Short mmCIF file of C-alpha atoms and ligand atoms in Angstrom, two decimals:
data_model
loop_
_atom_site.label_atom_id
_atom_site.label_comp_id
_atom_site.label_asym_id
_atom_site.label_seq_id
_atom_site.Cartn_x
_atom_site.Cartn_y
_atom_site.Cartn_z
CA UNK T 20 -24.57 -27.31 -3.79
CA UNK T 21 -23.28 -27.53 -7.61
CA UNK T 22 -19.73 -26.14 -8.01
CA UNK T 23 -19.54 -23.15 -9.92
CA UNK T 24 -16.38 -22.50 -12.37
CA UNK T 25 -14.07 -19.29 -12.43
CA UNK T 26 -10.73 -18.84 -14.19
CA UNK T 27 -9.31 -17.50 -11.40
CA UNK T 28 -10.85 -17.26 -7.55
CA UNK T 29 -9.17 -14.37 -5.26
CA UNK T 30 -9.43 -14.58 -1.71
CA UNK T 31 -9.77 -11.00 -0.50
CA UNK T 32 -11.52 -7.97 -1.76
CA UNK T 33 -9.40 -5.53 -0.54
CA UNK T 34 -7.61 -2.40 -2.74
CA UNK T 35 -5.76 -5.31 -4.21
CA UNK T 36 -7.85 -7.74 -4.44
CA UNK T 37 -10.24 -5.74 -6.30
CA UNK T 38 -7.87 -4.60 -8.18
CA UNK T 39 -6.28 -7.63 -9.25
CA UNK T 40 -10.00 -8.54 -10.48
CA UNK T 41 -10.19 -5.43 -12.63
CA UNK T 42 -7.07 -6.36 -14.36
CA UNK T 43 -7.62 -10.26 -15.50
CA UNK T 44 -11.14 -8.81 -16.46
CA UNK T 45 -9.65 -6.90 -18.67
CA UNK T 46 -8.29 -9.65 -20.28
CA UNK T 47 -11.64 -11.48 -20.76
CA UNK T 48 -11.71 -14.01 -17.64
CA UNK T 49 -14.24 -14.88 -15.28
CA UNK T 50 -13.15 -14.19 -12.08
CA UNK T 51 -14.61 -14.75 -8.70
CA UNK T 52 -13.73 -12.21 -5.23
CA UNK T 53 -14.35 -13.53 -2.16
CA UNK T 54 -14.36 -11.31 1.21
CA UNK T 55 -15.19 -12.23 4.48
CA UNK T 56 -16.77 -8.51 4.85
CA UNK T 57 -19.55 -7.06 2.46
CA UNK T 58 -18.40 -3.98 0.55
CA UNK T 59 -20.75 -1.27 1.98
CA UNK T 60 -19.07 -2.28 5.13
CA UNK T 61 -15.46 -1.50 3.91
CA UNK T 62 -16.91 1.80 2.46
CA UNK T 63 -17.41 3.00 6.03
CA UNK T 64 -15.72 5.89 7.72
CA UNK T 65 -14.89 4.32 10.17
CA UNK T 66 -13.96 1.34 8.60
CA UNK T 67 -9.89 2.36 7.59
CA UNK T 68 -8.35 6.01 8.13
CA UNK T 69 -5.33 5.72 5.87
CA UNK T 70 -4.94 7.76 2.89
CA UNK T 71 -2.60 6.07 0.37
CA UNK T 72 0.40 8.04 -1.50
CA UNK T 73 -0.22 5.96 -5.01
CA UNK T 74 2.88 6.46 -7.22
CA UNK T 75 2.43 7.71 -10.61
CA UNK T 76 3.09 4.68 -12.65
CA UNK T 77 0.66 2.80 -10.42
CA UNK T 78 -1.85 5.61 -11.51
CA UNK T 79 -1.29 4.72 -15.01
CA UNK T 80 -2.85 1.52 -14.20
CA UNK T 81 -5.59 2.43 -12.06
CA UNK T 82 -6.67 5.33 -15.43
CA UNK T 83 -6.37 2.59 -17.62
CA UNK T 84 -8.84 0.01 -15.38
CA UNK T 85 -11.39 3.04 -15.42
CA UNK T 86 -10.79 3.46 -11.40
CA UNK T 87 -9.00 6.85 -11.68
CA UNK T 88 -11.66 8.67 -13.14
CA UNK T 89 -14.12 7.15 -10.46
CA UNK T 90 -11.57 8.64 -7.58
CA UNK T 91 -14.06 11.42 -6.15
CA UNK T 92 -11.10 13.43 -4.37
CA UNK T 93 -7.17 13.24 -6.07
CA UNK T 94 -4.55 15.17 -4.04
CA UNK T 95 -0.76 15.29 -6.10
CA UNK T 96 2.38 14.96 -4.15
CA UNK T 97 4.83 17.93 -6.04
CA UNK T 98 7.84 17.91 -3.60
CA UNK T 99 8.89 15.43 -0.61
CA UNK T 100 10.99 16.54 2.03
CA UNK T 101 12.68 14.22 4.67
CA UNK T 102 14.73 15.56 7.66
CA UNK T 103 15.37 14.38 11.06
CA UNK T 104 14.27 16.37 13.98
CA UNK T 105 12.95 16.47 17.63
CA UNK T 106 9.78 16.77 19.11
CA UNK T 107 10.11 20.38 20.14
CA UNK T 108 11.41 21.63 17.27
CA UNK T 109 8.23 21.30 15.25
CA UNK T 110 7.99 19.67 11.78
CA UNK T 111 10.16 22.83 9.94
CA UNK T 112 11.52 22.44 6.59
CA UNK T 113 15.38 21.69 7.34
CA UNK T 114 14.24 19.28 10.30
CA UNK T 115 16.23 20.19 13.52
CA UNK T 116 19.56 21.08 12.46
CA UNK T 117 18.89 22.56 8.59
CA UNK T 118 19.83 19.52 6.44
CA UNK T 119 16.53 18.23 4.22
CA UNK T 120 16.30 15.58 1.60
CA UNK T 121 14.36 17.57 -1.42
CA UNK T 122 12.51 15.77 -4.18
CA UNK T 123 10.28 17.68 -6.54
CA UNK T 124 9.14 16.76 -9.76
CA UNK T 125 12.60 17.89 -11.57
CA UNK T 126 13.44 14.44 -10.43
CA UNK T 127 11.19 12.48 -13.11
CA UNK T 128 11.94 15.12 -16.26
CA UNK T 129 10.57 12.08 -18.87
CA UNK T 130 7.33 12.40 -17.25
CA UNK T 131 4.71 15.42 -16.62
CA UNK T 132 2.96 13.58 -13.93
CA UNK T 133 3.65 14.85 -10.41
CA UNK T 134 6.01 12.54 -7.77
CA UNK T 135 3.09 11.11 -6.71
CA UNK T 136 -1.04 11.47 -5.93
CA UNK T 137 -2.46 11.45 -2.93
CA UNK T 138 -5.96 9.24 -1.94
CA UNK T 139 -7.99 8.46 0.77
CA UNK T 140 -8.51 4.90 1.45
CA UNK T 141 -12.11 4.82 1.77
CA UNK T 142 -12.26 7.21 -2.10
CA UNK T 143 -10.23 4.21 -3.72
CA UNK T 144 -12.46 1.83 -2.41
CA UNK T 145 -15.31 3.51 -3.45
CA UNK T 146 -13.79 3.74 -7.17
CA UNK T 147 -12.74 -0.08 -7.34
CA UNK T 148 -16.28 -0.86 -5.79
CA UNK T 149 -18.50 1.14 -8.37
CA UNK T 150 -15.87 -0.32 -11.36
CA UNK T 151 -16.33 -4.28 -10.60
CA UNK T 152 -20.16 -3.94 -9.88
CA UNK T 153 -20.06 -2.60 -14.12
CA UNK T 154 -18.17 -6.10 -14.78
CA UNK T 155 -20.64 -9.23 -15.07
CA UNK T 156 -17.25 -11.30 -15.22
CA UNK T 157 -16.52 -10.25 -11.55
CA UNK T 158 -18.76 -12.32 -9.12
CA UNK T 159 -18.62 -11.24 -5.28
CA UNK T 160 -18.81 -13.79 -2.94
CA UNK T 161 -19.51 -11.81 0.37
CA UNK T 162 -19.70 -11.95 3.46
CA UNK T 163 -18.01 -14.99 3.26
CA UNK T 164 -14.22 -16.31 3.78
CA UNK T 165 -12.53 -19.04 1.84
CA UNK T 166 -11.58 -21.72 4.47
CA UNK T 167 -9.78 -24.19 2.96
CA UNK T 168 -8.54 -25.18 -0.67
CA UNK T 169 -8.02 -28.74 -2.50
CA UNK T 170 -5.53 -28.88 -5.66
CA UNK T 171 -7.33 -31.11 -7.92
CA UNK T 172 -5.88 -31.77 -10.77
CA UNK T 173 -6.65 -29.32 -12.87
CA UNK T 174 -8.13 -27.29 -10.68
CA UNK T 175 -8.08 -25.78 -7.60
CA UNK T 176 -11.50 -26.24 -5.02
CA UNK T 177 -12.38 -23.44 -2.99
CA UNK T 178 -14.56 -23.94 0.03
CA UNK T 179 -16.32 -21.52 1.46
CA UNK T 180 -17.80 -21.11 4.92
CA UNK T 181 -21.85 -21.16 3.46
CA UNK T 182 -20.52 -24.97 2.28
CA UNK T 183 -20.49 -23.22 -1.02
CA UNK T 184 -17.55 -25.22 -3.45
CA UNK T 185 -16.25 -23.39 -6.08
CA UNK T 186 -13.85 -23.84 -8.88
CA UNK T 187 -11.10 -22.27 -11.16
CA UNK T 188 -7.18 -22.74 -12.56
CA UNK T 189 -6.12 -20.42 -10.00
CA UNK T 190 -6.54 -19.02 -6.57
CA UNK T 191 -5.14 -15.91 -5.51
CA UNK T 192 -4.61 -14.87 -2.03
CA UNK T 193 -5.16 -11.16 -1.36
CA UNK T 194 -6.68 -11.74 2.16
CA UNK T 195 -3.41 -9.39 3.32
CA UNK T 196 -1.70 -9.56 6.30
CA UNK T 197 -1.93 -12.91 8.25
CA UNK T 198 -3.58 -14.26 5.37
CA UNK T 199 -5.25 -17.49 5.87
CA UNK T 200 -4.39 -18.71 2.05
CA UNK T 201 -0.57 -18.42 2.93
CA UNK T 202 -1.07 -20.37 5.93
CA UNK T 203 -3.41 -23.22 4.16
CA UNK T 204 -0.73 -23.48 1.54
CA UNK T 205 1.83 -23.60 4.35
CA UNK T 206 3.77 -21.20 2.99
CA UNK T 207 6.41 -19.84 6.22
CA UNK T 208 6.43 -15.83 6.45
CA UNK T 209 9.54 -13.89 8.32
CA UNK T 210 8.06 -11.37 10.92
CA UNK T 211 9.35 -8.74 12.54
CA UNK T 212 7.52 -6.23 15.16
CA UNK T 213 8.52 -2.81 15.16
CA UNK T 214 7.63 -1.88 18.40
CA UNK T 215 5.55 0.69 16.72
CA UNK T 216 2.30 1.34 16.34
CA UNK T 217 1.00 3.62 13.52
CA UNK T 218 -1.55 6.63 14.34
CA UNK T 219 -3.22 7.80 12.20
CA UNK T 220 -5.95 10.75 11.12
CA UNK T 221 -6.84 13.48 8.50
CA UNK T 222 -6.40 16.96 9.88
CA UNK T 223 -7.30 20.22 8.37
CA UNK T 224 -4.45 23.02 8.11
CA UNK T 225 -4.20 26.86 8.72
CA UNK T 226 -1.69 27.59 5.89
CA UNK T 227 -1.21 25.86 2.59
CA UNK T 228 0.92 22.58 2.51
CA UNK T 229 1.80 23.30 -1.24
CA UNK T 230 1.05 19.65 -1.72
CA UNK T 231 4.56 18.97 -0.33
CA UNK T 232 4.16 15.79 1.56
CA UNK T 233 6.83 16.04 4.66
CA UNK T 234 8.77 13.09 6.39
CA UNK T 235 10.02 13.71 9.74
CA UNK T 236 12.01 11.73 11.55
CA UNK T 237 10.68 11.36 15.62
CA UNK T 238 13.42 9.64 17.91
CA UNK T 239 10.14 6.91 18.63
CA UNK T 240 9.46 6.33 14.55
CA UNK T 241 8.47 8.26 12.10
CA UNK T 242 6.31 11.19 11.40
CA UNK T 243 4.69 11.62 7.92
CA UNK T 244 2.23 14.83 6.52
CA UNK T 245 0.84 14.26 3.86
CA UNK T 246 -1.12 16.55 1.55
CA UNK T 247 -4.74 15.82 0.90
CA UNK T 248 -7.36 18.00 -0.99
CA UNK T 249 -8.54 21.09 0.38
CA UNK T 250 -5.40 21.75 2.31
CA UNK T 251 -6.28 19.16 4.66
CA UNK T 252 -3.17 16.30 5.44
CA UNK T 253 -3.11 12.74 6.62
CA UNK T 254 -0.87 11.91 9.76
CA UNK T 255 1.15 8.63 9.90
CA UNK T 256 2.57 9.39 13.42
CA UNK T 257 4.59 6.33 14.93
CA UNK T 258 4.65 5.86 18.51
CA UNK T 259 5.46 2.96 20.80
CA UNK T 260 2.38 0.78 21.26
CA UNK T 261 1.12 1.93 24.62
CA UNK T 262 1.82 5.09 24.06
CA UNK T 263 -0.02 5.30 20.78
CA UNK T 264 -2.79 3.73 22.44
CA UNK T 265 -2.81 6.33 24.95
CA UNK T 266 -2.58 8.86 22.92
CA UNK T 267 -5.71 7.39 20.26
CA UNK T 268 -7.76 7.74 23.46
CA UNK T 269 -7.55 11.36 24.15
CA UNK T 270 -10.05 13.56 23.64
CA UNK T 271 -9.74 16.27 20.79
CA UNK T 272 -8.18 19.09 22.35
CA UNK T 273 -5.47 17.43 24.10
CA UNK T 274 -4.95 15.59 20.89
CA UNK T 275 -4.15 18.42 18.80
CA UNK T 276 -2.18 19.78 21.35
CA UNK T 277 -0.18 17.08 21.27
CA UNK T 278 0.11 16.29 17.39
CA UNK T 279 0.79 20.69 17.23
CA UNK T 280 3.72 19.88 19.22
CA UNK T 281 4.95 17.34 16.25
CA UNK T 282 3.82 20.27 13.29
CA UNK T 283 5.33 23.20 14.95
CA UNK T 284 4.05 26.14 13.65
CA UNK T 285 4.96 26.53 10.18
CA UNK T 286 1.51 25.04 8.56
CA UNK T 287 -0.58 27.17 11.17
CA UNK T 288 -3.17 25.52 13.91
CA UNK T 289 -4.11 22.09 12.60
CA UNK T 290 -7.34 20.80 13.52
CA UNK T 291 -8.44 16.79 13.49
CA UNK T 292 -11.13 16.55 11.51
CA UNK T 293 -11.19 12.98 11.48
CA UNK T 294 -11.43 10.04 13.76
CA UNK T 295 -8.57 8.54 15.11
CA UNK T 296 -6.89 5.04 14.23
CA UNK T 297 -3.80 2.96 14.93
CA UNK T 298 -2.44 -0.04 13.33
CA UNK T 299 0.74 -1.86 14.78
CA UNK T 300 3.10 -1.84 12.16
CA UNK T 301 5.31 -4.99 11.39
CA UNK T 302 7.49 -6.87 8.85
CA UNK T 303 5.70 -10.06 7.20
CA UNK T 304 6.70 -11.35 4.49
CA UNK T 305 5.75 -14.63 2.87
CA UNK T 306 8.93 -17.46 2.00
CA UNK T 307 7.18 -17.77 -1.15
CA UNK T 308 4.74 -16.29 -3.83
CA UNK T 309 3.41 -19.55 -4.75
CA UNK T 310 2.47 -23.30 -4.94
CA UNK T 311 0.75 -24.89 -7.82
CA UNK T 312 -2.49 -24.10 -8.15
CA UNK T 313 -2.23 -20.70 -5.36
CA UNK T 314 -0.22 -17.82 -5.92
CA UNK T 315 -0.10 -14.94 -3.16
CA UNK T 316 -0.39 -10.69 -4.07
CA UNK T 317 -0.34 -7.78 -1.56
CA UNK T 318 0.22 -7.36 2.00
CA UNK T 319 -0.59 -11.54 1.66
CA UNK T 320 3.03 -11.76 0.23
CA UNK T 321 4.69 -8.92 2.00
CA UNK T 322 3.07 -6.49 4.35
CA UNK T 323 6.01 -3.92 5.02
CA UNK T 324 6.52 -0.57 7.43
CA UNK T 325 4.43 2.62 5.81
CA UNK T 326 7.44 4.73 5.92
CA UNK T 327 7.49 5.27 2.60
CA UNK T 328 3.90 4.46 1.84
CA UNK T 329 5.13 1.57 -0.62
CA UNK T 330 2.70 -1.23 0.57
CA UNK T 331 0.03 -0.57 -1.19
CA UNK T 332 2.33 0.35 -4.12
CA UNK T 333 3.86 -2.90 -3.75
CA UNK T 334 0.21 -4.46 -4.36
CA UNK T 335 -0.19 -2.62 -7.48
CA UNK T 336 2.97 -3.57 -8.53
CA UNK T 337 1.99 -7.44 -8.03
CA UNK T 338 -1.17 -7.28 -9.91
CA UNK T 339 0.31 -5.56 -12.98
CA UNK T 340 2.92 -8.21 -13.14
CA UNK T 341 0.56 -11.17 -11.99
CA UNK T 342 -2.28 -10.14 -14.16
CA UNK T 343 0.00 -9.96 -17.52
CA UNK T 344 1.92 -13.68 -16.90
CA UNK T 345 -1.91 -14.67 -16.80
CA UNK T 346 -3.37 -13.24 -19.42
CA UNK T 347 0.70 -14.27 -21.91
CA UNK T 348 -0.34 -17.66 -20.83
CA UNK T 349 -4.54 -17.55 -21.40
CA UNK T 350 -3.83 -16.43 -24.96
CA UNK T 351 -1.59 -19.00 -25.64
CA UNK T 352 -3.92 -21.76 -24.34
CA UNK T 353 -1.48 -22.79 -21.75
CA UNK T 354 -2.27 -23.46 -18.00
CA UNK T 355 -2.53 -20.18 -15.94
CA UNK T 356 -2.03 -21.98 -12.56
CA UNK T 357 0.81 -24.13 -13.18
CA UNK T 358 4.29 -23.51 -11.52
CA UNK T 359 5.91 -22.23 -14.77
CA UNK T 360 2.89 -19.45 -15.47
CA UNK T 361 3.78 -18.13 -11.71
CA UNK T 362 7.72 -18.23 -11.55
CA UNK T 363 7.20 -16.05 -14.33
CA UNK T 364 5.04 -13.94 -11.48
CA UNK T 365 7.66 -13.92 -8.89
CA UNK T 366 10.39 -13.89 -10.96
CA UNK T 367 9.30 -10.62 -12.22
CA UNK T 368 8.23 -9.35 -8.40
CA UNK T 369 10.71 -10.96 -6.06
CA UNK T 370 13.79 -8.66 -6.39
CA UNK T 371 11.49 -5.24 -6.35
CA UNK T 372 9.78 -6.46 -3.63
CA UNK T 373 12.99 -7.54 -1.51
CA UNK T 374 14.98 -4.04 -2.02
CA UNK T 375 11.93 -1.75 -1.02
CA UNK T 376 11.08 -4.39 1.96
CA UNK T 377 14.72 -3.97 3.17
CA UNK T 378 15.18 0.17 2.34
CA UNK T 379 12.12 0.71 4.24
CA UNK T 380 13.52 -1.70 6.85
CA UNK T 381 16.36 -0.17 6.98
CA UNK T 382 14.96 3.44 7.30
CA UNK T 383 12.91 2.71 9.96
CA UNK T 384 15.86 1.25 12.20
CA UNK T 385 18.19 3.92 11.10
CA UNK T 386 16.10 6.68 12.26
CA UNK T 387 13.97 5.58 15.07
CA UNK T 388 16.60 6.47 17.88
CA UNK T 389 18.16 9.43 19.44
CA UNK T 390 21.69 8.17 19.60
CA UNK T 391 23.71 10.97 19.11
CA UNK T 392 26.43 9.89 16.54
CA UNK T 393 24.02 7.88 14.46
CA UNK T 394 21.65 10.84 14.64
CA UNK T 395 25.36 12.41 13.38
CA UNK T 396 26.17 9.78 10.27
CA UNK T 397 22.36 10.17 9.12
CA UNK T 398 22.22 13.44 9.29
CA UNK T 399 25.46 13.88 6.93
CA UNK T 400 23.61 10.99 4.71
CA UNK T 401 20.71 12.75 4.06
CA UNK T 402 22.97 16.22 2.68
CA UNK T 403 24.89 14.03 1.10
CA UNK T 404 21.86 12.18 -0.97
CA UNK T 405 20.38 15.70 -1.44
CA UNK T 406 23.51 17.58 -3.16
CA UNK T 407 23.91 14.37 -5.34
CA UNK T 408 20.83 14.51 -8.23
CA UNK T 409 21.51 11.22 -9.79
CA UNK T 410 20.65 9.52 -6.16
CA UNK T 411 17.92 11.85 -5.34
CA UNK T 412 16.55 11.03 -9.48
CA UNK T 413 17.26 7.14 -8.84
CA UNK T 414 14.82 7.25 -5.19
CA UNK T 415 12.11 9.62 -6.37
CA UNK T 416 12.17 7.43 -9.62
CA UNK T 417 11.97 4.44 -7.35
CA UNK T 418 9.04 6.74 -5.06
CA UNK T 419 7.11 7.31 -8.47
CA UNK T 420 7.10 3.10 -9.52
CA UNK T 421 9.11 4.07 -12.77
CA UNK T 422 11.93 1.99 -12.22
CA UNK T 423 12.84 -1.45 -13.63
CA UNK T 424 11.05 -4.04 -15.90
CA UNK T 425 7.95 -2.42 -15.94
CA UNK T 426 4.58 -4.21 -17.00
CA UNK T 427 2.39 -2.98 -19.36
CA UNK T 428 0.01 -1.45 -17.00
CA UNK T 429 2.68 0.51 -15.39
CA UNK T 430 3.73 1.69 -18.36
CA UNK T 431 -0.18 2.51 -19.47
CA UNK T 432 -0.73 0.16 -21.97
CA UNK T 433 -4.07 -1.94 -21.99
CA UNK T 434 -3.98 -5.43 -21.66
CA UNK T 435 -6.29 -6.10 -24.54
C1 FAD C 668 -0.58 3.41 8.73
C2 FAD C 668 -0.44 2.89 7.34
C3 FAD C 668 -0.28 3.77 6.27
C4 FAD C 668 -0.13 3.29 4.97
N1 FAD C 668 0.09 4.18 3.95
C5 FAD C 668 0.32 3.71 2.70
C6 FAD C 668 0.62 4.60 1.60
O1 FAD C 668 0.66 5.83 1.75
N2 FAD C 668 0.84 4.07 0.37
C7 FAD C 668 0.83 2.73 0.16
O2 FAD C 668 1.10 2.29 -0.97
N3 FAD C 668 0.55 1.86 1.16
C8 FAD C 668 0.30 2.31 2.42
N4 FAD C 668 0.03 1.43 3.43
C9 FAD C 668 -0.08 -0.01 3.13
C10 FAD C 668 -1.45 -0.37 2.56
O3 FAD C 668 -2.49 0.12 3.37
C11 FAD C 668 -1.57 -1.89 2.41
O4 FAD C 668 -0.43 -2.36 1.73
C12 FAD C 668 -2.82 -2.26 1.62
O5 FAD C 668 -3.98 -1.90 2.32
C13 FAD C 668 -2.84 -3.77 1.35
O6 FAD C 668 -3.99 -4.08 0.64
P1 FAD C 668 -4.44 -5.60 0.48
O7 FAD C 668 -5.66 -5.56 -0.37
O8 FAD C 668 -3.28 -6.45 0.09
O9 FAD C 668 -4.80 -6.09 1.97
P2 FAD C 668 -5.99 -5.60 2.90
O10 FAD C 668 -6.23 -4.15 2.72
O11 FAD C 668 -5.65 -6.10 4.27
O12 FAD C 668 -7.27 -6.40 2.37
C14 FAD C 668 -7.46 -7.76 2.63
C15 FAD C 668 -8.91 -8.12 2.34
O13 FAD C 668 -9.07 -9.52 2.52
C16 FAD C 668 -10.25 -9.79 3.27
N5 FAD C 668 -10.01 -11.11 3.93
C17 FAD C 668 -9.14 -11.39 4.93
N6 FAD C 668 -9.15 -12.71 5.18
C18 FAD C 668 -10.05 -13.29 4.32
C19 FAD C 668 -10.47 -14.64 4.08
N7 FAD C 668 -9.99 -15.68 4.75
N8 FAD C 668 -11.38 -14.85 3.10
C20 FAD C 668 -11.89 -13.80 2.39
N9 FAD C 668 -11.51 -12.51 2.59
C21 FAD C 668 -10.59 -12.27 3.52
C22 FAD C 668 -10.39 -8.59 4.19
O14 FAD C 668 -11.72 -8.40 4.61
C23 FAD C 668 -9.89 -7.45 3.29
O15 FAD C 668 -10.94 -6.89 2.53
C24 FAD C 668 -0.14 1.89 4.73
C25 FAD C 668 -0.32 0.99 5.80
C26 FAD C 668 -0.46 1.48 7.09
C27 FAD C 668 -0.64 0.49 8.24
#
């Protein structure tokens, strides 16, 4: 088959991938996405259950790439509130002994966006779907997976698994977790297994959540509401793995017993109006971002604990930063795929991605125990965060994706 030529080639359609596409578009290159599932596929309902908090500097982006507008359903996150608690207690503001981190959107006073908006996984995909199939610089390469790579001078040959060869100055690897571009380039990745597995499902609500999206702290992990559109909330509920199992496999009633047990009472009778998923949640993160020739963007390079629902935020973060190194180096005729085009790209990503990797890290081992005196020190933390407003400004700042160096995206400037 004749080789066909791309700037850049990215393994993985995913919310990054496609995003990452969108971007370098943008910038006038041709760029080829390759997924080993077709789209309609991913557009499913039954293909991923997660809704995604998206922080409000990554929303910037997605308005600017003409994805927000294409969002059917946008939910806002105005106030976060974290507190520790036990099972019987219910989910009640103050958690099981009164103390509550607060954020609300006093936090971020430069900015009249709220903390943070709230999507549905399958709505974003739908969005970044209908944008690339408007691009005729995007080609989709589906259902097909990329199964091996040659540096060649150059370039960098993609193979795919219809024998198809293709070309371009870079390939990027958003194939996400346990992606098979890290492991061609034989780049190591640190894993950890939390013991936990994520379940997860939309349920509709008797009383208003106020678009306050609520973090509760279970002895077995954590336990996150979080407000959709017409007062209906997505559950992150950790578990240990056979017990999450076990509890995926109930039937509906004795389901939303059980999750009414987590709520309490305070947001009414919840319903599941949903079907049911889990995903085992563990640490993976990638030694490095890069070789020559391959760099590596979302969950690929670090696929972290949803605690704080940063992981896809993380991704955005990655393609801002990747997709502006590339485009600095395009317009100055230089070579998008060498190794001094990408330090730039991890130089600019490493030390974010490190601190919200080890806070959320840190979070989840900190709280997912009942051991009475730690239960005591993080209980006093929390007050202590929440009567202090420069730390509670400095997280939800950090929450919102506000914080640092930002790229121009981020900061909702165009790329062209
Ligand atoms: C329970 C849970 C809740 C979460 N909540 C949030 C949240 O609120 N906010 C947030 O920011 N993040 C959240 N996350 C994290 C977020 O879902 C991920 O970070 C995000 O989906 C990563 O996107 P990605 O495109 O990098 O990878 P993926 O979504 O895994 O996409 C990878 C794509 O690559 C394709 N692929 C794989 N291998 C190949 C191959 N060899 N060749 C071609 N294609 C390939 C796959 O088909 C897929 O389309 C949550 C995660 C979990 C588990």
């Amino acid at each position: 088959m004749p080789k066909i030529e791309f700037d850049v080639i990215i393994a993985g359609g995913g919310l990054v991938g496609l995003s990452l596409a969108l971007a370098l578009e943008s910038g006038g290159l041709k760029i080829a996405v390759v997924d080993k599932l077709e789209p309609v596929s991913m557009l499913d309902k039954t293909y991923d259950g997660r809704s995604s908090a998206i922080a409000y500097a990554n929303m910037r982006m997605l308005g600017i790439l003409g994805v927000k507008e294409k969002i059917q359903e946008i939910g806002k996150i105005s106030e976060i509130l974290v507190s520790d608690g036990r099972v019987p207690d219910g989910a009640k503001h103050g958690g099981s002994i009164g103390l509550t981190l607060h954020f609300d959107q006093g936090e971020i006073t430069d900015s009249d966006e709220p903390l943070g908006y709230m999507v549905e996984n399958r709505h974003m995909r739908l969005a970044l779907d209908m944008v690339c199939q408007t691009k005729k610089n995007i080609v989709r390469f589906t259902p097909h997976m990329v199964t091996d790579f040659i540096e060649n001078g150059a370039y960098v040959d993609a193979f795919l698994d219809n024998g198809q060869k293709i070309s371009a100055k870079l390939l990027v690897g958003c194939d996400g977790r346990g992606s098979q571009i890290r492991k061609s380039a034989k780049i190591k990745t640190y894993k950890f297994d939390y013991s936990q597995t994520g379940i997860v499902t939309t349920v509709a609500l008797e009383k208003s959540h106020n678009d306050v999206a609520f973090e509760y702290f279970l002895p077995t992990g954590p336990f996150a509401i979080l407000p959709l559109m017409h007062n209906r909330a997505s559950i992150v509920w950790s578990e240990p793995p056979s017990k999450a199992i076990a509890m995926s496999k109930l039937d509906k009633n004795d389901f939303e017993i059980e999750i009414q047990k987590r709520f309490g009472d305070f947001l009414g009778k919840v319903s599941v109006v949903a079907p049911v998923f889990t995903y085992p949640l563990q640490l993976e993160l990638a030694s490095k971002w890069y070789i020559k020739r391959v760099a590596l963007c979302g969950d690929a390079a670090h696929g972290i604990h949803p605690v704080a629902g940063q992981g896809f935020n993380l991704g955005l973060k990655d393609v801002a930063a990747l997709a502006e190194v590339i485009l600095d180096s395009h317009s100055l005729g230089l070579d998008i795929g060498d190794e001094i085009t990408l330090e730039k790209y991890a130089a600019w990503r490493r030390t974010d991605t490190m601190m919200v990797a080890a806070s959320c890290d840190a979070f989840v081992r900190l709280f997912s125990n009942d051991f009475g005196p730690l239960r005591l020190l993080r209980n006093i933390g929390i007050g202590v965060v929440d009567a202090f407003g420069p730390a509670r400004r400095f997280f939800a700042r950090h929450a919102g994706g506000a914080i640092g160096d930002l790229p121009k995206l981020l900061q909702g400037i165009p790329l062209s």
